[in-house]
Coordinates of C-alpha atoms in Angstrom, one line a residue:
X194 CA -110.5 -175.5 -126.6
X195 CA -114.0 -173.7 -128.2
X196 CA -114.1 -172.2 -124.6
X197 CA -110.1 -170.8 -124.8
X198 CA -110.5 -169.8 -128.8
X199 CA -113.8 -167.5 -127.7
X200 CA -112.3 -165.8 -124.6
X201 CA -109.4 -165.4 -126.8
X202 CA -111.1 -163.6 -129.5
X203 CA -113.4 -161.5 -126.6
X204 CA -109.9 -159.9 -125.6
X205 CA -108.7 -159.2 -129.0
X206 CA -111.8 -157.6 -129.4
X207 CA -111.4 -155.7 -126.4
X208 CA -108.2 -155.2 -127.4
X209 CA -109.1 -153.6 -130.8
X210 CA -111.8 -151.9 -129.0
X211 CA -109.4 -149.9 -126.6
X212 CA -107.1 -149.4 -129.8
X213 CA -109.8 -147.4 -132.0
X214 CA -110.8 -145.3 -128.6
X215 CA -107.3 -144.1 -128.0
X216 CA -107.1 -142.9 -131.8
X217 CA -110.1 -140.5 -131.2
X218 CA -109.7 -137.5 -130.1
X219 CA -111.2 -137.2 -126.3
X220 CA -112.8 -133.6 -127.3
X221 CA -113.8 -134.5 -131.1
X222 CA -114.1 -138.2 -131.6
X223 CA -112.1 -137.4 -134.6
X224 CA -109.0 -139.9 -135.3
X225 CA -105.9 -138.6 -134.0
X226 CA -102.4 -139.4 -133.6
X227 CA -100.5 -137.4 -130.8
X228 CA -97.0 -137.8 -130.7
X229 CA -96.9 -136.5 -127.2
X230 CA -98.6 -136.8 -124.2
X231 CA -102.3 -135.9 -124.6
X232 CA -103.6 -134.1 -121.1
X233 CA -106.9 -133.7 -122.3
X234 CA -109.3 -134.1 -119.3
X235 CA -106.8 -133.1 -116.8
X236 CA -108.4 -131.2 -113.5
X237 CA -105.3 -128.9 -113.7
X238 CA -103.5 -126.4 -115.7
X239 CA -106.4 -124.2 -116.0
X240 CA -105.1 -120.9 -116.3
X241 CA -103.1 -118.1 -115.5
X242 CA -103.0 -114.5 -114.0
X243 CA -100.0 -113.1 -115.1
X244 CA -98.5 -109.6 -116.7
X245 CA -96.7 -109.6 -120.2
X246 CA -93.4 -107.8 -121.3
X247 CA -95.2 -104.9 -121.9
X248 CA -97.0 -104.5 -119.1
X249 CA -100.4 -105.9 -119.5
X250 CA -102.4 -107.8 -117.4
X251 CA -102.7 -111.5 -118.8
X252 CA -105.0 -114.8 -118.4
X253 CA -105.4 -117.8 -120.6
X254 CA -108.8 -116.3 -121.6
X255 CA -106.9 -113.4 -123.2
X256 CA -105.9 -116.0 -126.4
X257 CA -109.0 -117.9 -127.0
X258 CA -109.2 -118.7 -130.6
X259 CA -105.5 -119.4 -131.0
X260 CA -103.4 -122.6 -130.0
X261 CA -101.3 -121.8 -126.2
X262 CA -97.9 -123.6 -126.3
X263 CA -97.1 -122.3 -122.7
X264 CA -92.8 -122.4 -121.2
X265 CA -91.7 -121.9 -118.1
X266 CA -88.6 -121.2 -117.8
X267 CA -86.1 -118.1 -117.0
X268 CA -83.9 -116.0 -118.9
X269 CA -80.1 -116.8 -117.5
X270 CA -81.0 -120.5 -118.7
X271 CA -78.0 -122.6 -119.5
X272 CA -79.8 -124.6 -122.0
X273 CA -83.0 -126.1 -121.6
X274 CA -84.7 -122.4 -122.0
X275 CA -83.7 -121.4 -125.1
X276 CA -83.1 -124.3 -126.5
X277 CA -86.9 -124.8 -126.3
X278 CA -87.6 -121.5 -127.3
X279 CA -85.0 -122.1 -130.4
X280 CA -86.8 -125.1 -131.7
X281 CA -90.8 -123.6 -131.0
X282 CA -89.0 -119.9 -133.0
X283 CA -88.8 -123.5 -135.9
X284 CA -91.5 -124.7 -135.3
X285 CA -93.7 -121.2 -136.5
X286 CA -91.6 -121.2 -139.3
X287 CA -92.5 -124.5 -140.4
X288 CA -96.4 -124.1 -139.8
X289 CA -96.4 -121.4 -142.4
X290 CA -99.1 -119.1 -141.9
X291 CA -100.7 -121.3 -139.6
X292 CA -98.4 -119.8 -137.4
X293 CA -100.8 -117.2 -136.8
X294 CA -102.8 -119.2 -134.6
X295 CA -100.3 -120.6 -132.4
X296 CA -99.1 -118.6 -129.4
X297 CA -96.2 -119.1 -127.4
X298 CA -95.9 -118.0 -124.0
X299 CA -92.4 -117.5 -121.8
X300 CA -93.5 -118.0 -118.3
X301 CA -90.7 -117.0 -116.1
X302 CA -89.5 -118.9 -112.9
X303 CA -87.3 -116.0 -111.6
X304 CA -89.0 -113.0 -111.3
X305 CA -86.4 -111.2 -108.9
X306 CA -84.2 -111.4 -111.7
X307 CA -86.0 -111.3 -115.2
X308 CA -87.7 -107.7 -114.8
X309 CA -90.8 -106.9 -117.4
X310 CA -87.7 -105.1 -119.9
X311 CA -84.9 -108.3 -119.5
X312 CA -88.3 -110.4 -120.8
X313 CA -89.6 -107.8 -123.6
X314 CA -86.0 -107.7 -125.0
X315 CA -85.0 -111.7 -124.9
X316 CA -88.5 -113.3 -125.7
X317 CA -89.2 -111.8 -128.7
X318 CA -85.7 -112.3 -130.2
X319 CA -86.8 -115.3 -130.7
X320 CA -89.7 -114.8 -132.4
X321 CA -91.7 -111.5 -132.5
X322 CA -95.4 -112.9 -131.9
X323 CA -93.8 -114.5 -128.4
X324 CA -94.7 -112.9 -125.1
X325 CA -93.3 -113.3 -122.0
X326 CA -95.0 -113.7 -118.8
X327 CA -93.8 -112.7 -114.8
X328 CA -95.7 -112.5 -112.1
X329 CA -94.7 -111.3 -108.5
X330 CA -92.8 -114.5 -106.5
X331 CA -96.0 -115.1 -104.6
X332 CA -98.1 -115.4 -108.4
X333 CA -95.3 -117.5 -109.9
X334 CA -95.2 -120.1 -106.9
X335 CA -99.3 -120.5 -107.5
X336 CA -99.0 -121.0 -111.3
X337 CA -96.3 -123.2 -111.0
X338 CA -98.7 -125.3 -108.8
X339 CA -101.6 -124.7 -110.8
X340 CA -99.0 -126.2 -113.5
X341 CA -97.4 -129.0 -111.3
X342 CA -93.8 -127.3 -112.5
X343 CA -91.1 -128.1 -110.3
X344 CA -89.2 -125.0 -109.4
X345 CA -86.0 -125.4 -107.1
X346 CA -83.4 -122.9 -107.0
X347 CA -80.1 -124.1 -106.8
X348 CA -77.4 -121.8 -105.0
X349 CA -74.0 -121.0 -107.5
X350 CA -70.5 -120.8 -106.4
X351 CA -70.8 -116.8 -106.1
X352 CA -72.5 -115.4 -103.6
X353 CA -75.7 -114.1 -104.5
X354 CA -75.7 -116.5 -107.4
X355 CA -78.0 -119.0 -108.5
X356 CA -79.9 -121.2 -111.2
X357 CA -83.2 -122.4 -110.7
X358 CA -83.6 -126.4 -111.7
X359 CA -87.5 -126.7 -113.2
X360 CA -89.6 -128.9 -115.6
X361 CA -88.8 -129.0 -119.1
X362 CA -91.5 -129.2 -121.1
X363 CA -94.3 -127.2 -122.6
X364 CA -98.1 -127.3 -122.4
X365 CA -100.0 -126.8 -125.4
X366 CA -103.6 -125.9 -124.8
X367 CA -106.4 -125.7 -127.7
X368 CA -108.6 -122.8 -129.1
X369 CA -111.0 -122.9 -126.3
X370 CA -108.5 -122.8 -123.5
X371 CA -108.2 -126.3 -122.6
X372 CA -105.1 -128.3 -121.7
X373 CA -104.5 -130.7 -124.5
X374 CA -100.2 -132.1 -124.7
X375 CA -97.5 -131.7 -122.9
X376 CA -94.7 -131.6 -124.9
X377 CA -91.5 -133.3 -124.1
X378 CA -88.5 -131.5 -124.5
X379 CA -85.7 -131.8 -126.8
X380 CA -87.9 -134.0 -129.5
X381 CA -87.0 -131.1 -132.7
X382 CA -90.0 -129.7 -134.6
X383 CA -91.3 -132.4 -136.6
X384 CA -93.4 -133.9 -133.7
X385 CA -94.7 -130.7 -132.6
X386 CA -95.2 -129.7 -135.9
X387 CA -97.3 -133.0 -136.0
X388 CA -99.6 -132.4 -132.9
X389 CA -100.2 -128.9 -132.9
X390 CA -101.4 -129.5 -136.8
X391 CA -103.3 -132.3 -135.6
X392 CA -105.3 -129.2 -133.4
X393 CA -105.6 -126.9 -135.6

């Protein structure tokens, strides 16, 4: 019985033990409480190489110092697209001025059909400080792999026509460029809200 009750208390201990580690943070060793899935340590996701709605040549490196929250998506999106890009437009309102260290980035899947002018005129509207990205189809293939996004397109009922079926979630990367959450889709603000003040 002595023998049961020790090995008993050894696993609550270990128990308690693997409790406290998964409330640090993996970086800091600071308590934290994501409420979505922490990536931190991931071999993948490690950049981009990518031009914005305006023309320039982007990276990842380009926004060291802010927080990335990083979409892929494209711009004749049903729903997921800008539904997501609805609720992160809320989600900058709600951080306030903190805002001003987040940025979002609109990485489209269908670069035949969202030119560098279709991107600068329906990312923004959104929210001004949000870029979109596009890359040739050759680029947007790689960073979706980079990315482990699924991509598929899916042929429409009109010839010519199609949608393209991809992940929906987000990446959210810290101020020194490294892949922290991935943020589930369709949650509303308050949990992102949450995490990305947990990082900032």
């Amino acid at each position: 019985m002595k023998r049961l009750l020790t090995a008993g208390m050894i696993a609550l201990a270990l128990l308690t033990a693997g409790c406290d580690k998964l409330a640090l943070d993996k970086l800091t060793s600071k308590p934290v409480a994501f409420q979505n899935t922490d990536l931190t340590g991931l071999d993948y996701a490690k950049g981009f190489s990518l031009t914005d709605h305006t023309g320039k040549p982007r990276t990842l490196a380009d926004f060291k110092g802010k927080l990335v929250v990083l979409f892929f998506g494209y711009t004749q999106c049903p729903d997921v697209c800008p539904t997501t890009m609805a609720e992160m437009a809320a989600v900058m309102k709600e951080l306030g001025p903190a805002a001003d260290e987040v940025q979002v980035l609109f990485v489209t899947l269908d670069p035949e059909r969202d030119t560098q002018e279709l991107l600068a005129s329906y990312v923004p509207a959104f929210d001004k400080r949000f870029i979109g990205l596009r890359g040739t189809p050759e680029q947007t293939a790689a960073t979706a792999k980079e990315f482990k996004v699924f991509v598929s397109k899916v042929p429409g009922k009109e010839p010519g026509s199609y949608t393209v079926d991809h992940t929906a979630g987000s990446y959210v990367f810290d101020k020194e460029g490294r892949v922290r959450l991935f943020l589930r889709h369709g949650q509303g603000p308050a949990p992102i809200v949450h995490d990305l003040r947990q990082l900032l």
